[in-house]
mmCIF file with all atom_site columns, C-alpha atoms in Angstrom:
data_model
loop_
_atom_site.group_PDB
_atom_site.id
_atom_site.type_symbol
_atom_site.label_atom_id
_atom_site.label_alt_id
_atom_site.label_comp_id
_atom_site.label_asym_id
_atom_site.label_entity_id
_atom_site.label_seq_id
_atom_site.pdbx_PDB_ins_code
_atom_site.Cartn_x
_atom_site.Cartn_y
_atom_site.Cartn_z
_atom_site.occupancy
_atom_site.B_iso_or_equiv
_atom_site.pdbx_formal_charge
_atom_site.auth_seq_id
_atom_site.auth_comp_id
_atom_site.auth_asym_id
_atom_site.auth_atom_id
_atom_site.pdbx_PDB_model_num
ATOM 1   C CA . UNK V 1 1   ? -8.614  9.367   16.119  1.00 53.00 ? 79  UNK V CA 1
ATOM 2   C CA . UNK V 1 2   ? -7.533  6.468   13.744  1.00 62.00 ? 80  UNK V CA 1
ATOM 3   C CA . UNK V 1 3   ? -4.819  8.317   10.956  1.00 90.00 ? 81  UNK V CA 1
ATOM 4   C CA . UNK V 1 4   ? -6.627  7.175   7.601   1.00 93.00 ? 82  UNK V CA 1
ATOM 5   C CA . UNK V 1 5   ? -10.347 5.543   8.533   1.00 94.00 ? 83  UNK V CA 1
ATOM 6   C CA . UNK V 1 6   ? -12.456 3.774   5.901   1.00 95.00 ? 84  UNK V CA 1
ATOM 7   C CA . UNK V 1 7   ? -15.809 1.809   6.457   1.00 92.00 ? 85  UNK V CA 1
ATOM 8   C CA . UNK V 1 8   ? -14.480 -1.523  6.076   1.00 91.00 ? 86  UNK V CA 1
ATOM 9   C CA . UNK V 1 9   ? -18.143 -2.482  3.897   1.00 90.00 ? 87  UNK V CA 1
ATOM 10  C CA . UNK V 1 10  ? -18.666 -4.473  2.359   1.00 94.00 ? 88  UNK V CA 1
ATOM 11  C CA . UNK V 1 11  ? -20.508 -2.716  -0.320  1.00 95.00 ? 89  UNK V CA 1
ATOM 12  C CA . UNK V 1 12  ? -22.600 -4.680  -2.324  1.00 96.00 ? 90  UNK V CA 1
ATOM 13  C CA . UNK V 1 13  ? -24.548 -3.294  -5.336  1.00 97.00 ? 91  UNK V CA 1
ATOM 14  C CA . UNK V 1 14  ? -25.734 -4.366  -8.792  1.00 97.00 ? 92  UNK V CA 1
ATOM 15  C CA . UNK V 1 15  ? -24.384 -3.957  -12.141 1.00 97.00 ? 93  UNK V CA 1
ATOM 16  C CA . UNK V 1 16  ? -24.851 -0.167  -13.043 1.00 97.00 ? 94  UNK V CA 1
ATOM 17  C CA . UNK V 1 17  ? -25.038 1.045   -9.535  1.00 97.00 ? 95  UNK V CA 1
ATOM 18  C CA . UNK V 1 18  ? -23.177 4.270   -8.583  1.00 97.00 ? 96  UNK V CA 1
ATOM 19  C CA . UNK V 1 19  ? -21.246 3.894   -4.998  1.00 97.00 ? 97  UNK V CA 1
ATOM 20  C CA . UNK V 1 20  ? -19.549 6.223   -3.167  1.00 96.00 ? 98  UNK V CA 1
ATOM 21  C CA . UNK V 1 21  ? -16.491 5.541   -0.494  1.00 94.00 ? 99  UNK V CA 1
ATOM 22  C CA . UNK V 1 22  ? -15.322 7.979   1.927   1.00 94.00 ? 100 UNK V CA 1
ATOM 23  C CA . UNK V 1 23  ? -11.928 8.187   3.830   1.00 95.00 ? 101 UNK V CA 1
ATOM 24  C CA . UNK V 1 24  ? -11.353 10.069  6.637   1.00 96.00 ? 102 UNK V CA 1
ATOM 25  C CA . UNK V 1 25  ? -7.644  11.454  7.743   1.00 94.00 ? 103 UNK V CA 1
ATOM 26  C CA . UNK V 1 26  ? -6.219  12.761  10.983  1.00 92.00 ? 104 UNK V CA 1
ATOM 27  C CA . UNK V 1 27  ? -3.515  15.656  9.670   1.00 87.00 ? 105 UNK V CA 1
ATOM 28  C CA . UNK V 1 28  ? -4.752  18.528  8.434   1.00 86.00 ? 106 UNK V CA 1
ATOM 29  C CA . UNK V 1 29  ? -1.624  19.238  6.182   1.00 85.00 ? 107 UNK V CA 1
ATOM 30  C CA . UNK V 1 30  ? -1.320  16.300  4.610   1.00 86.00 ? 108 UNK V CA 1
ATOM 31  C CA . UNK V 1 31  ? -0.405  16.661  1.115   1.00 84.00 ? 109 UNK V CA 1
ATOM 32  C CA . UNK V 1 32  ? -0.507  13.724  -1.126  1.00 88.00 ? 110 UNK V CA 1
ATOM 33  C CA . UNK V 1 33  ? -3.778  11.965  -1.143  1.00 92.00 ? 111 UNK V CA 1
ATOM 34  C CA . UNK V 1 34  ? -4.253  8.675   -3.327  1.00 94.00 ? 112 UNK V CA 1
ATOM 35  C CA . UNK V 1 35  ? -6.465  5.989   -3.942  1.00 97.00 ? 113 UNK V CA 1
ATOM 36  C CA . UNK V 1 36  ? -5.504  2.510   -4.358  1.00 97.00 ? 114 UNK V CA 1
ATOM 37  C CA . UNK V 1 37  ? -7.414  -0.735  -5.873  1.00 97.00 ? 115 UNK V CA 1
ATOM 38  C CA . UNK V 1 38  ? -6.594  -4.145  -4.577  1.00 97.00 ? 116 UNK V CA 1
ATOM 39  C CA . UNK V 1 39  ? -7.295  -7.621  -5.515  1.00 95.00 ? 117 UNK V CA 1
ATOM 40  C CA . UNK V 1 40  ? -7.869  -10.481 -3.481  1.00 90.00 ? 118 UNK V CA 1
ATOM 41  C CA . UNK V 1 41  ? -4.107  -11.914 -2.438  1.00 80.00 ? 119 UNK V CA 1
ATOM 42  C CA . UNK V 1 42  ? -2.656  -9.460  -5.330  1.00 94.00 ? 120 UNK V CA 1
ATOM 43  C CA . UNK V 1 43  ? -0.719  -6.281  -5.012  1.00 96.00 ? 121 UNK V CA 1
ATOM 44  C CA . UNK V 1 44  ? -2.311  -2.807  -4.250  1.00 96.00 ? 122 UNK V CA 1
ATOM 45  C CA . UNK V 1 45  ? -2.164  -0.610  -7.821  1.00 96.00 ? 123 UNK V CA 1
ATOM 46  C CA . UNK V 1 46  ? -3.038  2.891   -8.148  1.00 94.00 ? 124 UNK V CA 1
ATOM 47  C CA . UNK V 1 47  ? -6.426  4.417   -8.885  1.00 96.00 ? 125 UNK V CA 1
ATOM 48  C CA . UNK V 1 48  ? -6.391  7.134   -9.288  1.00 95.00 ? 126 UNK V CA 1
ATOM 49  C CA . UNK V 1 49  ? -4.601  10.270  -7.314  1.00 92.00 ? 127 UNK V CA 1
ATOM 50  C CA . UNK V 1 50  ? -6.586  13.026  -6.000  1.00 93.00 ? 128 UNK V CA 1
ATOM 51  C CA . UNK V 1 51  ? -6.205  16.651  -6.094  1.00 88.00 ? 129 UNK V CA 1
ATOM 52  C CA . UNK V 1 52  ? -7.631  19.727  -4.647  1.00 88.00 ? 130 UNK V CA 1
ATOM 53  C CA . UNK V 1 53  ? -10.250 21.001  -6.733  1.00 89.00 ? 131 UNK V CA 1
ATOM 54  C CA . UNK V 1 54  ? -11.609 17.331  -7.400  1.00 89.00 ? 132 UNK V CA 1
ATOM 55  C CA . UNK V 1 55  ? -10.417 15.019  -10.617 1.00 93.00 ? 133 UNK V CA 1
ATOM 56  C CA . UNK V 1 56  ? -11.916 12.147  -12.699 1.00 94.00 ? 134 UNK V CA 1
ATOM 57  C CA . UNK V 1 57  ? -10.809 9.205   -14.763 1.00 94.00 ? 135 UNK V CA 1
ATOM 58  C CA . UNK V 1 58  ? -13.934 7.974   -16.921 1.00 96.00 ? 136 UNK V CA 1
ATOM 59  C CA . UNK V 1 59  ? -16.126 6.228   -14.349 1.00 97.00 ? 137 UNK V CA 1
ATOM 60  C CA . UNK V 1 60  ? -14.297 6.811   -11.209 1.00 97.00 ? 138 UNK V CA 1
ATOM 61  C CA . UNK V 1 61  ? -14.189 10.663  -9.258  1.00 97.00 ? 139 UNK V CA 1
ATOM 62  C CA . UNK V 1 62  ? -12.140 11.660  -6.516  1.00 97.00 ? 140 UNK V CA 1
ATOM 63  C CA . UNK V 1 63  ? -12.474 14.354  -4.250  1.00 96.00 ? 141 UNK V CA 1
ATOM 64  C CA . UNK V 1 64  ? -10.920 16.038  -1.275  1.00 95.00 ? 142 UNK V CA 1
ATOM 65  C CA . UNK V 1 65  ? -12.536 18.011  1.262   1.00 94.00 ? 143 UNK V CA 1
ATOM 66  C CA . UNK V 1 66  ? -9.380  19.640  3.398   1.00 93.00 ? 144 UNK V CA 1
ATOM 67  C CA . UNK V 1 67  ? -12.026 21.716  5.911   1.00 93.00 ? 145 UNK V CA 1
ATOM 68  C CA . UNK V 1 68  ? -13.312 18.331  6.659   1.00 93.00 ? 146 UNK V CA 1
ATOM 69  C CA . UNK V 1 69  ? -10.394 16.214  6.115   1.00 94.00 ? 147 UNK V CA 1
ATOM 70  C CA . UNK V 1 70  ? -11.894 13.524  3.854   1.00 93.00 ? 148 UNK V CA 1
ATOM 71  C CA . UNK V 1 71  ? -11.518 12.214  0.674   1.00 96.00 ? 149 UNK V CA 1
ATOM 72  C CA . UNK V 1 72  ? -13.997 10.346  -1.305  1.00 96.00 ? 150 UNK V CA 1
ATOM 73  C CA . UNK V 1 73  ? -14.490 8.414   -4.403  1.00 97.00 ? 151 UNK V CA 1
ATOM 74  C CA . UNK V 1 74  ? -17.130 8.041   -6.261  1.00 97.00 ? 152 UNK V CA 1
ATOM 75  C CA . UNK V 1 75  ? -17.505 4.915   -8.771  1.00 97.00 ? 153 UNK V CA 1
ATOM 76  C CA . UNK V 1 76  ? -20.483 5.345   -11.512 1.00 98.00 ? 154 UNK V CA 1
ATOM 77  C CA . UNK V 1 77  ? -21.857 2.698   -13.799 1.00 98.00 ? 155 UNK V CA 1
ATOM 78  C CA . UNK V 1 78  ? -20.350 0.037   -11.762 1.00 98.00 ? 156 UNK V CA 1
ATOM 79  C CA . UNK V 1 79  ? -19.009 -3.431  -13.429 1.00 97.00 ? 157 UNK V CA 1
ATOM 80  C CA . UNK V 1 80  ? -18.375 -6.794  -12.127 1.00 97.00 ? 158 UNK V CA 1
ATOM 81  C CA . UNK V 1 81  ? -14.480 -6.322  -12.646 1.00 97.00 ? 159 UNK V CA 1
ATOM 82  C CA . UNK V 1 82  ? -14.818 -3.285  -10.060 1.00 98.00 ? 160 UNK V CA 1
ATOM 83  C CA . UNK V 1 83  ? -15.261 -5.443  -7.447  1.00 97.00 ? 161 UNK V CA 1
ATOM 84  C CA . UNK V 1 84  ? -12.174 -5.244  -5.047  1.00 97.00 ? 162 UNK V CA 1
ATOM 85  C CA . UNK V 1 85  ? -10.736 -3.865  -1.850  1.00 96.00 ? 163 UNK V CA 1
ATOM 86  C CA . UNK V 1 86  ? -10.264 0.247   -2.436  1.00 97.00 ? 164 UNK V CA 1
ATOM 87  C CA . UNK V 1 87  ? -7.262  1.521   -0.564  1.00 96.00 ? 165 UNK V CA 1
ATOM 88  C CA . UNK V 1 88  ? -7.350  5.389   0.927   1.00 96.00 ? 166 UNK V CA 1
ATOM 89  C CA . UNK V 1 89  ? -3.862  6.889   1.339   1.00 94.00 ? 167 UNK V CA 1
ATOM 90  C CA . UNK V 1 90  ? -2.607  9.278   2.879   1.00 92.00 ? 168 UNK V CA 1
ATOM 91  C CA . UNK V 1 91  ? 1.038   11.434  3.145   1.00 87.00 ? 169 UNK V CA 1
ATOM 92  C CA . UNK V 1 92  ? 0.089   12.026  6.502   1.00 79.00 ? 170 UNK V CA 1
ATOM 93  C CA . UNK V 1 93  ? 3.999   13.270  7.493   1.00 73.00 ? 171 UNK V CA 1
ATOM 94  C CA . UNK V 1 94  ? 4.166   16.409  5.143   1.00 60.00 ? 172 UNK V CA 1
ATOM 95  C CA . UNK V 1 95  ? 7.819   16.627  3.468   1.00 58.00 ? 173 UNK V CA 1
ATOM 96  C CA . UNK V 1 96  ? 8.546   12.772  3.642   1.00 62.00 ? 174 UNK V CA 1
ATOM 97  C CA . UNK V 1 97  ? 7.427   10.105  1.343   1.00 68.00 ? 175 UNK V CA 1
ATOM 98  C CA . UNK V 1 98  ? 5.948   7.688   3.649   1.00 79.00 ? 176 UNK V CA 1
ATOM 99  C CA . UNK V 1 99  ? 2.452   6.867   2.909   1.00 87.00 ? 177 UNK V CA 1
ATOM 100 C CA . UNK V 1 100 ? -0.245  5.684   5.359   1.00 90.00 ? 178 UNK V CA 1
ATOM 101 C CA . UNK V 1 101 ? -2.885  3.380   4.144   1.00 92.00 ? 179 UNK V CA 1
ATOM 102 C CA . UNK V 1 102 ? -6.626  2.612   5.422   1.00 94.00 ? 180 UNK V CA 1
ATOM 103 C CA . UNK V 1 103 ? -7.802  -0.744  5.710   1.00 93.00 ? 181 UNK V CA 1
ATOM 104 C CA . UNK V 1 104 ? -10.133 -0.233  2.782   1.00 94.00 ? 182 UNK V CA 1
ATOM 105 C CA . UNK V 1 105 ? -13.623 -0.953  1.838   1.00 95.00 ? 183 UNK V CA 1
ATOM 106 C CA . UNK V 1 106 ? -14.223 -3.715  0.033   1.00 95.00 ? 184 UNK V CA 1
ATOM 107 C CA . UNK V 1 107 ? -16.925 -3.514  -2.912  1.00 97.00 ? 185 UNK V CA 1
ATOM 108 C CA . UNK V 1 108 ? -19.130 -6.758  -4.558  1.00 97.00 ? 186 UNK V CA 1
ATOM 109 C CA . UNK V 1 109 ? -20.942 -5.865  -7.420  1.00 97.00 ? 187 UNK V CA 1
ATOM 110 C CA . UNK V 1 110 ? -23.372 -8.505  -8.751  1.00 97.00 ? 188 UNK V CA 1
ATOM 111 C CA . UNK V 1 111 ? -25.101 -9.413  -11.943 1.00 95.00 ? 189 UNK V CA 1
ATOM 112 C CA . UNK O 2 1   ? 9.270   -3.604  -18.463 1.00 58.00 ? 250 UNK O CA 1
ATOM 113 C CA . UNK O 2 2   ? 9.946   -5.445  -15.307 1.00 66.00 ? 251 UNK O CA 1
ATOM 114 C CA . UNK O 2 3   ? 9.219   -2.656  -13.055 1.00 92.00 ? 252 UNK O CA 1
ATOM 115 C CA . UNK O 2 4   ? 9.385   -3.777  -9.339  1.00 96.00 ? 253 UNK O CA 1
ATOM 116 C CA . UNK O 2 5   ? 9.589   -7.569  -8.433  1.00 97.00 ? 254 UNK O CA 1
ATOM 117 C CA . UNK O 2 6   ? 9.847   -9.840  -5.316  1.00 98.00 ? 255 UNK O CA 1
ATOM 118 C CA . UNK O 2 7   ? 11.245  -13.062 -4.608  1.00 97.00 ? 256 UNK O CA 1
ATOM 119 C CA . UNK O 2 8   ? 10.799  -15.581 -3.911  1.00 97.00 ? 257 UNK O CA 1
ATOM 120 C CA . UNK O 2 9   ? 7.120   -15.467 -4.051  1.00 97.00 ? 258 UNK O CA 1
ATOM 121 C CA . UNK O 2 10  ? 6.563   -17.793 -1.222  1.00 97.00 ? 259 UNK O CA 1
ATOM 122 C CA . UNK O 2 11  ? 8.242   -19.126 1.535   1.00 97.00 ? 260 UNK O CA 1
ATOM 123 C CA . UNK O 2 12  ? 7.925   -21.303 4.206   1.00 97.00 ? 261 UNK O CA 1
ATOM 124 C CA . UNK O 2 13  ? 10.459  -21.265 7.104   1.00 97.00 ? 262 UNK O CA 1
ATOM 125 C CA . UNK O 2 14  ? 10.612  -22.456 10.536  1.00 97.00 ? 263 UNK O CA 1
ATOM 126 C CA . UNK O 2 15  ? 11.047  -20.586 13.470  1.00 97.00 ? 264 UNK O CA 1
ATOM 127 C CA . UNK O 2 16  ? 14.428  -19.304 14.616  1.00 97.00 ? 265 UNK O CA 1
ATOM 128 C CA . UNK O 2 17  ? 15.758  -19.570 11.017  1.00 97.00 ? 266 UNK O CA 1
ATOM 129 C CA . UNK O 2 18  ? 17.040  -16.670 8.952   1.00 97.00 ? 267 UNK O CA 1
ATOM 130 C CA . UNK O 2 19  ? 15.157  -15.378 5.873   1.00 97.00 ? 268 UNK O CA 1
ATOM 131 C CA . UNK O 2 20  ? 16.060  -12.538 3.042   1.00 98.00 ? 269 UNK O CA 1
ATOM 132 C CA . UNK O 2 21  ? 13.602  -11.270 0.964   1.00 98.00 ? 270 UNK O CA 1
ATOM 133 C CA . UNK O 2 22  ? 14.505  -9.843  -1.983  1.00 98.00 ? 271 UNK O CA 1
ATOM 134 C CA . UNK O 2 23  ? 12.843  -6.765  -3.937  1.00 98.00 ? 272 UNK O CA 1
ATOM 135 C CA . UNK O 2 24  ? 14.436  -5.417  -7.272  1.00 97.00 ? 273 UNK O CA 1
ATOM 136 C CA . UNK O 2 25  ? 12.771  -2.197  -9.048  1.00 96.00 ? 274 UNK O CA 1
ATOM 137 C CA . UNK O 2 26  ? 14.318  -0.571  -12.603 1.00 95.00 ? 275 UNK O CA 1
ATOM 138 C CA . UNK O 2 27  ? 12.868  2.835   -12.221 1.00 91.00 ? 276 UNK O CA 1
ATOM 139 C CA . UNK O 2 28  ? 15.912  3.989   -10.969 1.00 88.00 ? 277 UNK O CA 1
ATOM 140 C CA . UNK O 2 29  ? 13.466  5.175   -7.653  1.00 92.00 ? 278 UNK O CA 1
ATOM 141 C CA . UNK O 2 30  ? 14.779  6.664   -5.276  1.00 91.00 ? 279 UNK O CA 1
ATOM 142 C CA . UNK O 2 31  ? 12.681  5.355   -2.369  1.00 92.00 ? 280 UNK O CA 1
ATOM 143 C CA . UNK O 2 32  ? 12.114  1.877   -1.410  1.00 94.00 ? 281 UNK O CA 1
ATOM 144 C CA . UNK O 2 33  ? 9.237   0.556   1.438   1.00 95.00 ? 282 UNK O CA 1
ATOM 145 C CA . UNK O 2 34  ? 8.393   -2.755  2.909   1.00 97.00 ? 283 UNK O CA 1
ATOM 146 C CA . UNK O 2 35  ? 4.770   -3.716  3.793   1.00 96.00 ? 284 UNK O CA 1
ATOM 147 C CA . UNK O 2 36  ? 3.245   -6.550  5.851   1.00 97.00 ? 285 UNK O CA 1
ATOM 148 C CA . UNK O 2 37  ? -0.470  -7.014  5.590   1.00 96.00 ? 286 UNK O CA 1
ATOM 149 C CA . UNK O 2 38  ? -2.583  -9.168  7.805   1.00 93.00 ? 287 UNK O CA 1
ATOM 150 C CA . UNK O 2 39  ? -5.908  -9.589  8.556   1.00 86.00 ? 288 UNK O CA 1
ATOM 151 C CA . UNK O 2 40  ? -7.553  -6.872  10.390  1.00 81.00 ? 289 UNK O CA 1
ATOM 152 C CA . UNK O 2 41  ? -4.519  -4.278  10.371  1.00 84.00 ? 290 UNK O CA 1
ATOM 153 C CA . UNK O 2 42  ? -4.282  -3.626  6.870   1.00 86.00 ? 291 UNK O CA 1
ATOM 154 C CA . UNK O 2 43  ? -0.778  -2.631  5.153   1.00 92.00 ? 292 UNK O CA 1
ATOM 155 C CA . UNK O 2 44  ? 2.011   -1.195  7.835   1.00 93.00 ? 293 UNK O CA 1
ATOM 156 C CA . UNK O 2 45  ? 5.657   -0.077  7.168   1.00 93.00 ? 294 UNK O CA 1
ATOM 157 C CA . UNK O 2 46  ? 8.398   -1.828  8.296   1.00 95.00 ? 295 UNK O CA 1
ATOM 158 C CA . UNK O 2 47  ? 11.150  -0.153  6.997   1.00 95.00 ? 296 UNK O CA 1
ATOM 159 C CA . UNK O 2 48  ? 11.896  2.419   4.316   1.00 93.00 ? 297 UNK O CA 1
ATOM 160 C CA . UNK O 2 49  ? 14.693  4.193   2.288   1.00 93.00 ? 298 UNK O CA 1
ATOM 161 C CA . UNK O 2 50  ? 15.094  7.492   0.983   1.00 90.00 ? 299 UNK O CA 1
ATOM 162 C CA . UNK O 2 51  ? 18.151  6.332   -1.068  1.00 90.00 ? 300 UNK O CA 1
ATOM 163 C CA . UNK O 2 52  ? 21.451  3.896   -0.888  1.00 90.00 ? 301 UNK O CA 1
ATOM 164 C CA . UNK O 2 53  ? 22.761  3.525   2.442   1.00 91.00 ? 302 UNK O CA 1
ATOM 165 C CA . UNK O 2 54  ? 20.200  5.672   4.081   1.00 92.00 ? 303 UNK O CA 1
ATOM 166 C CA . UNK O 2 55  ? 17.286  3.841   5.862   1.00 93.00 ? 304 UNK O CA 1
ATOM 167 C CA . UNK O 2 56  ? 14.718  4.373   8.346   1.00 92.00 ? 305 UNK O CA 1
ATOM 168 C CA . UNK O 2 57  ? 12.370  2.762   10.426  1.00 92.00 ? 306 UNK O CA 1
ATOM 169 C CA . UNK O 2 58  ? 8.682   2.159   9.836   1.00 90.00 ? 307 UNK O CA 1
ATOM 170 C CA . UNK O 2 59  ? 5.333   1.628   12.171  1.00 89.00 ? 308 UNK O CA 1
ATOM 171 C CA . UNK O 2 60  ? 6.593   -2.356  12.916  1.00 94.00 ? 309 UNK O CA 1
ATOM 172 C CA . UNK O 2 61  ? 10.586  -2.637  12.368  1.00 96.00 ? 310 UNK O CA 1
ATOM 173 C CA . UNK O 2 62  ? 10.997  -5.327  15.341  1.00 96.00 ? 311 UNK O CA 1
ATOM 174 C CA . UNK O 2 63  ? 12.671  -8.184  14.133  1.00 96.00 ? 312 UNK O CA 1
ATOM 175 C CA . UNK O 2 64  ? 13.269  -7.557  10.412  1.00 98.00 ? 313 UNK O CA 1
ATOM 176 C CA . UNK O 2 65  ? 16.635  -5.862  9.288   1.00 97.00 ? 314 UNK O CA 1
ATOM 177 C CA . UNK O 2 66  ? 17.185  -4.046  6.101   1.00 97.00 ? 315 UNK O CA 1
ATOM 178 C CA . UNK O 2 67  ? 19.794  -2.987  4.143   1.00 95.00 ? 316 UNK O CA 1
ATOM 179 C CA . UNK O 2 68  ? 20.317  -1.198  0.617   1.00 95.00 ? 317 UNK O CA 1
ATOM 180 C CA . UNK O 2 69  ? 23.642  -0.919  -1.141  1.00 94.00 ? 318 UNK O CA 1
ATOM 181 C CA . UNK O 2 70  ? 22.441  -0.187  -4.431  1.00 93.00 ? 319 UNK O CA 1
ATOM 182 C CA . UNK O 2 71  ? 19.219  2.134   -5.349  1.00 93.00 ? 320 UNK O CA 1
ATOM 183 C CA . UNK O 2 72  ? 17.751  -0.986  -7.528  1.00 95.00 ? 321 UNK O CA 1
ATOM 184 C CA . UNK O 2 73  ? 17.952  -3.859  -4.410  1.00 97.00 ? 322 UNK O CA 1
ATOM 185 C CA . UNK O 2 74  ? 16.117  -3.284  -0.951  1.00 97.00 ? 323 UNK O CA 1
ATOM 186 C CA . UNK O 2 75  ? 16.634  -7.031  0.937   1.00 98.00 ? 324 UNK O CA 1
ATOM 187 C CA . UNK O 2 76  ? 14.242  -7.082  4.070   1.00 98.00 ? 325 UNK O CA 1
ATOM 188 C CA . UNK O 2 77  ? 15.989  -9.820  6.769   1.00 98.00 ? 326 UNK O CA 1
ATOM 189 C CA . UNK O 2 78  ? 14.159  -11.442 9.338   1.00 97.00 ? 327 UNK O CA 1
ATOM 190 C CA . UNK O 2 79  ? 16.983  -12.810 11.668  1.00 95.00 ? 328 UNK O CA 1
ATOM 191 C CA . UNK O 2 80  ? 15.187  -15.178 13.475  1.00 97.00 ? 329 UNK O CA 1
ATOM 192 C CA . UNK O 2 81  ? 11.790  -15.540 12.235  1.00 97.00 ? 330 UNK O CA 1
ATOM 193 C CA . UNK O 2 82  ? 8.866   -16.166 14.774  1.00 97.00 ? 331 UNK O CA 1
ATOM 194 C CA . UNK O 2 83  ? 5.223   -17.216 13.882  1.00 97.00 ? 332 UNK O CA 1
ATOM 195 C CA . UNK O 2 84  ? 4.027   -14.059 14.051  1.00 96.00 ? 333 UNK O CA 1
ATOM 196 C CA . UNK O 2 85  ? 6.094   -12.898 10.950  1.00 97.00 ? 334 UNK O CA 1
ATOM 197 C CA . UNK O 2 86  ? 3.741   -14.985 9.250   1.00 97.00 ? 335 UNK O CA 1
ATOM 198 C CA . UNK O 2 87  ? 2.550   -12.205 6.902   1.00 97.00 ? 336 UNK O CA 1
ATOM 199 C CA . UNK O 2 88  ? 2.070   -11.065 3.359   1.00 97.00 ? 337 UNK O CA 1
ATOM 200 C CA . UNK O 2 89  ? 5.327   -8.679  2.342   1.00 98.00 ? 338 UNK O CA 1
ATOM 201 C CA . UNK O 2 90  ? 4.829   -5.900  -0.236  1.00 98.00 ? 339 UNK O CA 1
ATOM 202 C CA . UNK O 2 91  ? 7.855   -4.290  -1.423  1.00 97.00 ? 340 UNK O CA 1
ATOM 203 C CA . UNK O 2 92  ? 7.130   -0.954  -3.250  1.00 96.00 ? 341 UNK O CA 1
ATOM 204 C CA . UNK O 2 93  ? 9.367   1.848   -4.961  1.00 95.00 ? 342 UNK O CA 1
ATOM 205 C CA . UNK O 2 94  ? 8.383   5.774   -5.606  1.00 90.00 ? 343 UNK O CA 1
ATOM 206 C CA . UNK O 2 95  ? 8.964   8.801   -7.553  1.00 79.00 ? 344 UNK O CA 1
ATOM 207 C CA . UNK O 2 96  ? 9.403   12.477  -6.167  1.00 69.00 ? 345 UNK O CA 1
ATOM 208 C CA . UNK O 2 97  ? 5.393   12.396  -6.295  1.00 65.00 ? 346 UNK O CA 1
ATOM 209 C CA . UNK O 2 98  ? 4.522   10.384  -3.158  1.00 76.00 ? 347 UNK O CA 1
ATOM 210 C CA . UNK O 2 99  ? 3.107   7.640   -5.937  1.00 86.00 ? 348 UNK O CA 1
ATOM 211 C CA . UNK O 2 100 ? 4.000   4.418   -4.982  1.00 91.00 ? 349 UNK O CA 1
ATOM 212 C CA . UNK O 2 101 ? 4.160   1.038   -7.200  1.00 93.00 ? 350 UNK O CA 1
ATOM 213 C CA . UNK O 2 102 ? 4.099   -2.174  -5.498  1.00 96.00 ? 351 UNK O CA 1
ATOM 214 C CA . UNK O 2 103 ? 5.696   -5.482  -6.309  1.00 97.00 ? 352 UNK O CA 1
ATOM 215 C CA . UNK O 2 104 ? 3.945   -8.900  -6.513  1.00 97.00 ? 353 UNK O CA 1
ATOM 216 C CA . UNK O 2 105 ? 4.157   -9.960  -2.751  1.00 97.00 ? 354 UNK O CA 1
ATOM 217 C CA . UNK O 2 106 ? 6.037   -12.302 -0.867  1.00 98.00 ? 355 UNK O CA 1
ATOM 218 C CA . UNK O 2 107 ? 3.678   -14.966 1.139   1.00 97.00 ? 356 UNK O CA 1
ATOM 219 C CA . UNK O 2 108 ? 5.748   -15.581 3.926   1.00 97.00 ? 357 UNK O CA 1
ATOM 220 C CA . UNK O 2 109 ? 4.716   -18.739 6.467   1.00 97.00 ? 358 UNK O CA 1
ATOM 221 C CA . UNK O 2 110 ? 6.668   -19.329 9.543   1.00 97.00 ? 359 UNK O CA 1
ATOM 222 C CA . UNK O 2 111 ? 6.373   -22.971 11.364  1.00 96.00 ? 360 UNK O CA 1
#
């Protein structure tokens, strides 16, 4: 089984459209889950953490699902400027700080 | 603010030749990582530090040599650069959290 697995997409949906992402992950105590926007050729920046019992930041919501081990993030409303590549992460190695990263899914939202 | 940055920001070498790239953060950060993402794999760790002087290997070390004598300065070597170290490199720093913050990338092309 692949450590952090994302449908690479793309996704392509209209202005307004909700879309969902999922992640899957291969270590059932991971700790530290995370997801990650990233521009073409630019840097990968922070979304948005996510924590046990589910959290949201205006349009975006992240979930985890530890019986299943997947994580998910849900994007409502969705604008032009949302289109990118979304990053899943992982602490995969409880207790250290290295971070494993999924390929991501990339998202196209049109006028 | 400068936060965490990279230089130079590209870089084009020939094979056999040595190359440092640089990566500065002011966050006072413990931890330090180097990236490489291609095409089709995504990000993967090259090398890592937990703090000055200690460092550790990543998923792809071969060929690149670190070093980090102050907490602010991780320099990623590659003594004798091939073609296939032709790669985008993403240093990044991180608090006690897991969260990490990326600098702007090194494009890296080896003749």
């Amino acid at each position: 089984r692949k450590e952090v697995e994302q449908d690479p997409g793309p996704f392509n949906v209209p202005e307004g459209a909700t879309v969902a992402f999922n992640c899957t992950y291969s270590n059932s105590a991971s700790q530290s889950f995370f997801w990650y926007r990233q521009d073409c050729r630019k840097e990968p920046k922070l979304l948005m953490s996510v924590y046990s019992s589910g959290n949201e930041d205006g349009r975006f919501t992240a979930q985890l699902n530890r019986a299943s081990q997947y994580i998910s993030l849900l994007i409502r409303d969705s604008k032009l400027s949302d289109s990118a590549t979304y990053l899943c992460v992982v602490n995969l190695n409880s207790g250290y700080s290295t971070l494993t990263f999924g390929k991501g899914t990339m998202l196209l939202v049109s006028p | 603010d400068a936060g965490i940055t990279q230089s130079p920001r590209y870089k084009i070498t020939e094979t056999g030749r040595q190359v440092t790239l640089m990566c500065h953060q002011t966050w006072s950060h413990s931890y330090m990582f180097w990236y490489r993402q291609d095409l089709g794999h995504g990000l993967r760790l090259i090398y890592y530090s937990a703090a000055a002087d200690i460092t550790d290997k990543g998923e792809v070390p071969d060929g690149y040599v670190v070093s980090r004598s102050k907490t602010e300065n991780f320099p990623l070597t590659l003594e004798s650069a091939t073609r296939s170290q032709t790669s985008v490199y993403f240093c990044a720093s991180s608090d006690e959290w897991h969260t990490q913050y990326f600098g702007p990338g090194t494009r890296l092309t080896v003749l």
